[in-house]
PDB file of C-alpha atoms in Angstrom:
ATOM      1  CA  MET Q  26      41.088 -20.134 -30.430  1.00 54.00           C
ATOM      2  CA  ARG Q  27      41.899 -17.662 -27.692  1.00 53.00           C
ATOM      3  CA  LYS Q  28      39.929 -14.918 -29.502  1.00 50.00           C
ATOM      4  CA  LEU Q  29      36.999 -17.299 -29.983  1.00 48.00           C
ATOM      5  CA  ARG Q  30      36.955 -18.174 -26.286  1.00 52.00           C
ATOM      6  CA  LEU Q  31      37.146 -14.492 -25.415  1.00 48.00           C
ATOM      7  CA  ARG Q  32      34.155 -13.750 -27.653  1.00 51.00           C
ATOM      8  CA  HIS Q  33      32.195 -16.605 -26.080  1.00 46.00           C
ATOM      9  CA  GLY Q  34      33.064 -15.292 -22.622  1.00 48.00           C
ATOM     10  CA  VAL Q  35      31.956 -11.762 -23.495  1.00 46.00           C
ATOM     11  CA  ALA Q  36      28.713 -13.085 -24.994  1.00 46.00           C
ATOM     12  CA  LEU Q  37      28.051 -15.158 -21.882  1.00 43.00           C
ATOM     13  CA  VAL Q  38      28.675 -12.213 -19.540  1.00 47.00           C
ATOM     14  CA  THR Q  39      26.305 -10.115 -21.658  1.00 52.00           C
ATOM     15  CA  LEU Q  40      23.526 -12.692 -22.000  1.00 44.00           C
ATOM     16  CA  VAL Q  41      23.388 -13.992 -18.417  1.00 42.00           C
ATOM     17  CA  PRO Q  42      22.192 -10.683 -16.866  1.00 48.00           C
ATOM     18  CA  ILE Q  43      19.636 -10.300 -19.665  1.00 46.00           C
ATOM     19  CA  PHE Q  44      18.383 -13.860 -19.112  1.00 39.00           C
ATOM     20  CA  LEU Q  45      18.166 -13.379 -15.346  1.00 36.00           C
ATOM     21  CA  SER Q  46      16.325 -10.070 -15.803  1.00 37.00           C
ATOM     22  CA  VAL Q  47      13.782 -11.679 -18.143  1.00 39.00           C
ATOM     23  CA  MET Q  48      13.288 -14.587 -15.725  1.00 39.00           C
ATOM     24  CA  TRP Q  49      12.826 -12.201 -12.776  1.00 32.00           C
ATOM     25  CA  PHE Q  50      10.251 -10.151 -14.710  1.00 34.00           C
ATOM     26  CA  ALA Q  51       8.346 -13.286 -15.771  1.00 38.00           C
ATOM     27  CA  LEU Q  52       8.256 -14.630 -12.221  1.00 36.00           C
ATOM     28  CA  ALA Q  53       7.563 -11.333 -10.458  1.00 36.00           C
ATOM     29  CA  TYR Q  54       4.841 -10.111 -12.773  1.00 36.00           C
ATOM     30  CA  GLY Q  55       3.467 -13.412 -14.033  1.00 40.00           C
ATOM     31  CA  GLY Q  56       3.826 -16.758 -12.299  1.00 41.00           C
ATOM     32  CA  LEU Q  57       4.414 -15.900  -8.643  1.00 41.00           C
ATOM     33  CA  PRO Q  58       1.437 -13.508  -8.202  1.00 43.00           C
ATOM     34  CA  ARG Q  59      -0.886 -16.204  -9.621  1.00 48.00           C
ATOM     35  CA  LEU Q  60       0.499 -18.870  -7.296  1.00 44.00           C
ATOM     36  CA  TRP Q  61       0.293 -16.582  -4.270  1.00 45.00           C
ATOM     37  CA  SER Q  62      -3.258 -15.547  -5.225  1.00 45.00           C
ATOM     38  CA  ARG Q  63      -4.422 -19.199  -5.321  1.00 45.00           C
ATOM     39  CA  HIS Q  64      -2.688 -19.895  -2.014  1.00 41.00           C
ATOM     40  CA  GLU Q  65      -4.349 -16.914  -0.348  1.00 43.00           C
ATOM     41  CA  HIS Q  66      -7.781 -17.793  -1.717  1.00 44.00           C
ATOM     42  CA  LYS Q  67      -7.456 -21.145   0.077  1.00 38.00           C
ATOM     43  CA  LEU Q  68      -6.408 -19.443   3.307  1.00 41.00           C
ATOM     44  CA  MET Q  69      -9.059 -16.719   3.164  1.00 40.00           C
ATOM     45  CA  SER Q  70     -11.985 -18.849   2.001  1.00 39.00           C
ATOM     46  CA  SER Q  71     -12.969 -19.837   5.540  1.00 39.00           C
ATOM     47  CA  ARG Q  72     -12.915 -16.358   7.074  1.00 45.00           C
ATOM     48  CA  HIS Q  73     -14.454 -12.982   6.382  1.00 65.00           C
ATOM     49  CA  ALA Q  74     -11.788 -10.461   7.361  1.00 78.00           C
ATOM     50  CA  LEU Q  75     -12.045  -6.919   6.038  1.00 88.00           C
ATOM     51  CA  VAL Q  76      -8.752  -6.355   4.228  1.00 90.00           C
ATOM     52  CA  SER Q  77      -7.847  -4.667   0.968  1.00 90.00           C
ATOM     53  CA  TYR Q  78      -6.562  -6.647  -2.026  1.00 87.00           C
ATOM     54  CA  THR Q  79      -4.223  -6.148  -4.942  1.00 81.00           C
ATOM     55  CA  ALA Q  80      -5.399  -6.516  -8.542  1.00 77.00           C
ATOM     56  CA  GLN Q  81      -4.281 -10.185  -8.315  1.00 74.00           C
ATOM     57  CA  ASP Q  82      -6.492 -10.757  -5.228  1.00 78.00           C
ATOM     58  CA  ILE Q  83      -3.480 -10.868  -2.904  1.00 78.00           C
ATOM     59  CA  PRO Q  84      -4.266  -9.432   0.557  1.00 82.00           C
ATOM     60  CA  GLY Q  85      -2.989  -5.887   1.081  1.00 85.00           C
ATOM     61  CA  ASP Q  86      -3.362  -3.575   4.077  1.00 90.00           C
ATOM     62  CA  PRO Q  87      -6.108  -4.190   6.676  1.00 93.00           C
ATOM     63  CA  VAL Q  88      -9.102  -1.862   6.654  1.00 95.00           C
ATOM     64  CA  ASP Q  89      -9.053  -0.084  10.023  1.00 96.00           C
ATOM     65  CA  LEU Q  90     -11.044   3.157   9.658  1.00 97.00           C
ATOM     66  CA  GLU Q  91     -14.646   4.031   8.856  1.00 97.00           C
ATOM     67  CA  ILE Q  92     -15.423   7.661   8.038  1.00 97.00           C
ATOM     68  CA  PHE Q  93     -18.711   9.571   7.737  1.00 97.00           C
ATOM     69  CA  GLY Q  94     -18.288  12.920   6.020  1.00 96.00           C
ATOM     70  CA  SER Q  95     -17.720  14.692   2.714  1.00 95.00           C
ATOM     71  CA  GLU Q  96     -14.633  14.340   0.543  1.00 96.00           C
ATOM     72  CA  ASP Q  97     -14.045  18.095   0.769  1.00 96.00           C
ATOM     73  CA  LYS Q  98     -13.872  17.907   4.572  1.00 95.00           C
ATOM     74  CA  ILE Q  99     -11.499  14.923   4.416  1.00 97.00           C
ATOM     75  CA  VAL Q 100      -9.200  16.735   1.984  1.00 96.00           C
ATOM     76  CA  ARG Q 101      -9.263  19.820   4.200  1.00 96.00           C
ATOM     77  CA  ALA Q 102      -8.341  17.830   7.321  1.00 96.00           C
ATOM     78  CA  PHE Q 103      -5.265  16.281   5.721  1.00 97.00           C
ATOM     79  CA  SER Q 104      -4.215  19.536   4.077  1.00 96.00           C
ATOM     80  CA  HIS Q 105      -4.396  21.224   7.493  1.00 96.00           C
ATOM     81  CA  ALA Q 106      -2.061  18.503   8.875  1.00 96.00           C
ATOM     82  CA  ASN Q 107       0.410  19.004   5.966  1.00 96.00           C
ATOM     83  CA  TRP Q 108      -0.330  15.658   4.350  1.00 96.00           C
ATOM     84  CA  SER Q 109      -0.333  15.582   0.532  1.00 94.00           C
ATOM     85  CA  ARG Q 110      -2.907  14.076  -1.762  1.00 95.00           C
ATOM     86  CA  ALA Q 111      -1.260  11.220  -3.694  1.00 89.00           C
ATOM     87  CA  ASP Q 112      -0.966  11.484  -7.459  1.00 85.00           C
ATOM     88  CA  ALA Q 113      -2.647   8.914  -9.665  1.00 85.00           C
ATOM     89  CA  VAL Q 114      -0.485   6.008 -10.823  1.00 76.00           C
ATOM     90  CA  SER Q 115       0.924   6.700 -14.293  1.00 77.00           C
ATOM     91  CA  PHE Q 116       4.178   6.247 -16.189  1.00 76.00           C
ATOM     92  CA  GLN Q 117       5.192   9.786 -15.261  1.00 82.00           C
ATOM     93  CA  SER Q 118       4.415   9.400 -11.543  1.00 71.00           C
ATOM     94  CA  ALA Q 119       6.154   5.999 -11.506  1.00 72.00           C
ATOM     95  CA  MET Q 120       9.309   7.585 -12.924  1.00 77.00           C
ATOM     96  CA  GLN Q 121       9.077  10.425 -10.400  1.00 78.00           C
ATOM     97  CA  ILE Q 122       8.788   8.102  -7.402  1.00 67.00           C
ATOM     98  CA  ALA Q 123      11.661   5.963  -8.719  1.00 74.00           C
ATOM     99  CA  THR Q 124      13.815   9.087  -9.000  1.00 77.00           C
ATOM    100  CA  SER Q 125      12.736  10.210  -5.532  1.00 75.00           C
ATOM    101  CA  VAL Q 126      13.697   6.902  -3.918  1.00 70.00           C
ATOM    102  CA  ALA Q 127      16.918   6.370  -5.897  1.00 73.00           C
ATOM    103  CA  PHE Q 128      18.322   9.885  -5.479  1.00 74.00           C
ATOM    104  CA  GLY Q 129      16.690  11.042  -2.249  1.00 74.00           C
ATOM    105  CA  LYS Q 130      14.630  13.761  -3.920  1.00 78.00           C
ATOM    106  CA  PRO Q 131      11.352  15.022  -2.438  1.00 77.00           C
ATOM    107  CA  TYR Q 132       8.083  13.879  -3.997  1.00 79.00           C
ATOM    108  CA  PRO Q 133       5.356  14.680  -1.446  1.00 79.00           C
ATOM    109  CA  GLN Q 134       2.549  13.685  -3.854  1.00 83.00           C
ATOM    110  CA  ALA Q 135       4.023  10.271  -4.687  1.00 82.00           C
ATOM    111  CA  PRO Q 136       1.365   7.727  -5.743  1.00 82.00           C
ATOM    112  CA  VAL Q 137       0.383   4.682  -3.732  1.00 83.00           C
ATOM    113  CA  SER Q 138      -0.104   1.281  -5.313  1.00 83.00           C
ATOM    114  CA  PRO Q 139      -3.722   0.465  -6.199  1.00 85.00           C
ATOM    115  CA  LEU Q 140      -5.575  -1.623  -3.626  1.00 88.00           C
ATOM    116  CA  TYR Q 141      -9.169  -2.813  -3.814  1.00 90.00           C
ATOM    117  CA  VAL Q 142     -12.101  -3.161  -1.437  1.00 91.00           C
ATOM    118  CA  ALA Q 143     -15.277  -4.777  -2.788  1.00 87.00           C
ATOM    119  CA  ASP Q 144     -13.688  -4.790  -6.286  1.00 86.00           C
ATOM    120  CA  LYS Q 145     -13.188  -1.016  -6.153  1.00 90.00           C
ATOM    121  CA  VAL Q 146      -9.837   0.779  -6.220  1.00 92.00           C
ATOM    122  CA  GLU Q 147      -9.195   3.523  -3.651  1.00 94.00           C
ATOM    123  CA  ASP Q 148     -10.886   6.838  -4.480  1.00 95.00           C
ATOM    124  CA  VAL Q 149      -8.310   9.049  -2.786  1.00 96.00           C
ATOM    125  CA  ALA Q 150      -5.088   8.637  -0.811  1.00 95.00           C
ATOM    126  CA  PHE Q 151      -2.909  10.908   1.311  1.00 97.00           C
ATOM    127  CA  GLN Q 152       0.682  10.637   2.431  1.00 92.00           C
ATOM    128  CA  LEU Q 153       3.241  12.322   4.658  1.00 92.00           C
ATOM    129  CA  ASP Q 154       6.909  11.702   3.904  1.00 88.00           C
ATOM    130  CA  GLU Q 155       9.309  10.862   6.710  1.00 85.00           C
ATOM    131  CA  GLY Q 156      12.601  12.190   5.373  1.00 75.00           C
ATOM    132  CA  ARG Q 157      13.558  13.715   2.043  1.00 79.00           C
ATOM    133  CA  SER Q 158      12.279  11.044  -0.341  1.00 71.00           C
ATOM    134  CA  ALA Q 159       9.149   8.931  -0.806  1.00 72.00           C
ATOM    135  CA  ALA Q 160      10.917   5.791   0.486  1.00 74.00           C
ATOM    136  CA  ARG Q 161       9.584   6.238   4.040  1.00 86.00           C
ATOM    137  CA  ARG Q 162       6.104   7.679   4.442  1.00 88.00           C
ATOM    138  CA  HIS Q 163       2.832   7.538   6.320  1.00 93.00           C
ATOM    139  CA  HIS Q 164      -0.125   6.978   4.037  1.00 92.00           C
ATOM    140  CA  VAL Q 165      -3.830   6.208   4.045  1.00 96.00           C
ATOM    141  CA  ARG Q 166      -6.213   5.054   1.306  1.00 96.00           C
ATOM    142  CA  PHE Q 167      -9.951   5.854   1.216  1.00 97.00           C
ATOM    143  CA  TRP Q 168     -12.701   3.880  -0.528  1.00 97.00           C
ATOM    144  CA  ARG Q 169     -16.109   5.539  -0.954  1.00 96.00           C
ATOM    145  CA  ILE Q 170     -18.861   3.041  -0.116  1.00 94.00           C
ATOM    146  CA  GLY Q 171     -21.695   5.608   0.123  1.00 92.00           C
ATOM    147  CA  SER Q 172     -22.324   9.264  -0.673  1.00 90.00           C
ATOM    148  CA  GLU Q 173     -20.476  10.371   2.479  1.00 94.00           C
ATOM    149  CA  HIS Q 174     -19.428   6.981   3.815  1.00 97.00           C
ATOM    150  CA  TRP Q 175     -15.842   5.718   3.546  1.00 97.00           C
ATOM    151  CA  LEU Q 176     -13.587   2.850   4.530  1.00 97.00           C
ATOM    152  CA  ALA Q 177      -9.862   3.491   4.915  1.00 97.00           C
ATOM    153  CA  ALA Q 178      -6.575   1.672   5.531  1.00 97.00           C
ATOM    154  CA  ALA Q 179      -3.519   3.342   7.076  1.00 96.00           C
ATOM    155  CA  SER Q 180       0.052   2.048   7.132  1.00 94.00           C
ATOM    156  CA  PHE Q 181       3.681   3.190   7.210  1.00 92.00           C
ATOM    157  CA  ASP Q 182       6.089   2.513   4.356  1.00 86.00           C
ATOM    158  CA  ARG Q 183       9.439   1.745   5.994  1.00 76.00           C
ATOM    159  CA  GLY Q 184      11.385   1.327   2.752  1.00 68.00           C
ATOM    160  CA  VAL Q 185      11.486  -0.043  -0.784  1.00 61.00           C
ATOM    161  CA  GLY Q 186      12.505  -3.559  -1.794  1.00 52.00           C
ATOM    162  CA  LEU Q 187      11.269  -6.769  -3.411  1.00 51.00           C
ATOM    163  CA  SER Q 188       8.077  -8.480  -2.353  1.00 49.00           C
ATOM    164  CA  PHE Q 189       8.854 -11.550  -0.265  1.00 48.00           C
ATOM    165  CA  PHE Q 190       6.289 -13.606  -2.189  1.00 51.00           C
ATOM    166  CA  THR Q 191       6.087 -12.155  -5.725  1.00 46.00           C
ATOM    167  CA  LEU Q 192       9.561 -10.522  -6.080  1.00 44.00           C
ATOM    168  CA  GLN Q 193       7.902  -7.366  -7.414  1.00 49.00           C
ATOM    169  CA  ILE Q 194       9.383  -3.981  -6.505  1.00 56.00           C
ATOM    170  CA  THR Q 195       7.262  -2.551  -3.698  1.00 64.00           C
ATOM    171  CA  HIS Q 196       7.171  -0.502  -0.532  1.00 60.00           C
ATOM    172  CA  HIS Q 197       7.388  -2.534   2.674  1.00 79.00           C
ATOM    173  CA  ILE Q 198       5.032  -1.569   5.483  1.00 84.00           C
ATOM    174  CA  GLY Q 199       5.855  -1.398   9.182  1.00 88.00           C
ATOM    175  CA  PRO Q 200       4.297  -3.886  11.622  1.00 91.00           C
ATOM    176  CA  ASP Q 201       2.336  -1.414  13.790  1.00 93.00           C
ATOM    177  CA  VAL Q 202      -0.670  -0.623  11.599  1.00 95.00           C
ATOM    178  CA  ASP Q 203      -2.735   0.355  14.661  1.00 96.00           C
ATOM    179  CA  LYS Q 204      -0.318   3.217  15.366  1.00 96.00           C
ATOM    180  CA  GLU Q 205      -0.848   4.517  11.829  1.00 96.00           C
ATOM    181  CA  ARG Q 206      -4.631   4.169  12.158  1.00 97.00           C
ATOM    182  CA  ASP Q 207      -4.542   6.199  15.367  1.00 97.00           C
ATOM    183  CA  ALA Q 208      -2.323   8.853  13.752  1.00 97.00           C
ATOM    184  CA  VAL Q 209      -4.932   9.295  11.019  1.00 97.00           C
ATOM    185  CA  GLY Q 210      -7.587   9.515  13.737  1.00 97.00           C
ATOM    186  CA  THR Q 211      -5.615  12.363  15.322  1.00 97.00           C
ATOM    187  CA  VAL Q 212      -5.513  14.181  11.969  1.00 97.00           C
ATOM    188  CA  LEU Q 213      -9.306  13.998  11.830  1.00 97.00           C
ATOM    189  CA  THR Q 214     -10.032  14.938  15.442  1.00 97.00           C
ATOM    190  CA  ASN Q 215      -7.642  17.899  15.199  1.00 96.00           C
ATOM    191  CA  SER Q 216      -9.875  19.181  12.399  1.00 94.00           C
ATOM    192  CA  GLY Q 217     -13.075  18.848  14.378  1.00 93.00           C
ATOM    193  CA  TRP Q 218     -14.120  15.290  13.577  1.00 96.00           C
ATOM    194  CA  ALA Q 219     -15.617  13.156  16.328  1.00 97.00           C
ATOM    195  CA  TYR Q 220     -14.519   9.656  17.302  1.00 97.00           C
ATOM    196  CA  THR Q 221     -17.812   7.761  17.489  1.00 96.00           C
ATOM    197  CA  GLY Q 222     -16.929   4.128  18.209  1.00 96.00           C
ATOM    198  CA  ILE Q 223     -15.470   0.954  16.753  1.00 95.00           C
ATOM    199  CA  SER Q 224     -16.460  -2.058  14.706  1.00 94.00           C
ATOM    200  CA  ARG Q 225     -14.466  -5.245  14.090  1.00 93.00           C
ATOM    201  CA  SER Q 226     -12.482  -6.161  10.981  1.00 91.00           C
ATOM    202  CA  GLY Q 227     -12.592  -9.911  11.564  1.00 88.00           C
ATOM    203  CA  LEU Q 228      -8.803 -10.151  11.907  1.00 89.00           C
ATOM    204  CA  LEU Q 229      -7.602 -11.994  14.996  1.00 84.00           C
ATOM    205  CA  ALA Q 230      -6.312  -9.503  17.563  1.00 88.00           C
ATOM    206  CA  GLY Q 231      -2.583  -9.732  18.281  1.00 85.00           C
ATOM    207  CA  ARG Q 232      -1.889 -12.433  15.706  1.00 87.00           C
ATOM    208  CA  TRP Q 233       0.999 -11.899  13.286  1.00 89.00           C
ATOM    209  CA  LEU Q 234      -0.273 -11.587   9.720  1.00 86.00           C
ATOM    210  CA  ARG Q 235       1.308 -10.868   6.338  1.00 80.00           C
ATOM    211  CA  ASN Q 236       0.295  -8.688   3.433  1.00 78.00           C
ATOM    212  CA  GLY Q 237       0.975  -9.468  -0.216  1.00 69.00           C
ATOM    213  CA  GLY Q 238       4.466  -7.999   0.028  1.00 69.00           C
ATOM    214  CA  GLY Q 239       5.287 -10.532   2.718  1.00 75.00           C
ATOM    215  CA  ASP Q 240       5.409  -7.836   5.400  1.00 82.00           C
ATOM    216  CA  ARG Q 241       4.465  -8.961   8.897  1.00 86.00           C
ATOM    217  CA  TYR Q 242       1.989  -6.862  10.852  1.00 90.00           C
ATOM    218  CA  ARG Q 243      -0.434  -7.290  13.690  1.00 90.00           C
ATOM    219  CA  THR Q 244      -3.504  -5.414  14.802  1.00 94.00           C
ATOM    220  CA  ASP Q 245      -6.116  -5.314  17.529  1.00 95.00           C
ATOM    221  CA  GLY Q 246      -8.710  -5.847  14.789  1.00 93.00           C
ATOM    222  CA  ALA Q 247     -10.569  -2.606  15.529  1.00 95.00           C
ATOM    223  CA  ILE Q 248     -12.034  -0.390  12.840  1.00 97.00           C
ATOM    224  CA  LYS Q 249     -12.271   3.064  14.410  1.00 98.00           C
ATOM    225  CA  ILE Q 250     -15.185   5.239  13.342  1.00 98.00           C
ATOM    226  CA  PHE Q 251     -15.000   9.009  12.855  1.00 98.00           C
ATOM    227  CA  THR Q 252     -17.842  11.366  11.958  1.00 97.00           C
ATOM    228  CA  ASP Q 253     -17.811  14.949  10.760  1.00 94.00           C
ATOM    229  CA  ALA Q 254     -18.998  16.828  13.838  1.00 87.00           C
ATOM    230  CA  HIS Q 255     -20.131  19.831  11.776  1.00 82.00           C
ATOM    231  CA  PRO Q 256     -21.542  18.572   8.482  1.00 80.00           C
ATOM    232  CA  SER Q 257     -22.501  21.125   5.855  1.00 71.00           C
ATOM    233  CA  LYS Q 258     -26.206  21.765   5.563  1.00 63.00           C
ATOM    234  CA  SER Q 259     -27.702  20.810   2.209  1.00 51.00           C
TER     235      SER Q 259
END
């Protein structure tokens, strides 16, 4: 009887973590994103704010930059400022960023999670690590909406954890997205781009908001516009 109880105890200790892991995966990558998506659709249906979205239509980072210029000039500006172009999301890059975060190893080209604007994933993204690993980093995504016309969203990843709403593993952004927007603006102006004005995102200035990871942020609602001051002649 004692051996039988011992076997049952060992089986229970083995099966409980497996059961909990399966339940977490099902909730994090199945049920909770759908529930959160429906909830957000109800909240967003009465307003027209310019924010990015995840593949499940969960709000992501706010769009806060509008750029007029060629991709080559954008790449050159960030290269000059020592930012790295982010790798595409793949199994290999996912393993590399996991290793970087877990063991504190550099990965300056770490990918960013896909976000969408007008049903289109970002065309290019750049990042600048703060520290040895990819856990803390400045980053910006660009969506091409015309031949030389872009929208962008800048934010700061302050660490890695579980999404407050979906329980998925994710980076958590810092609250001061305007500071990150302005840092990207400095990268551009230092490379000869001109600040040419602002438009409005539709987000309420100064109000605390949340992205799909549950991270609180607030913004002045401005989309700052930058134009290549010396465009190449065609």
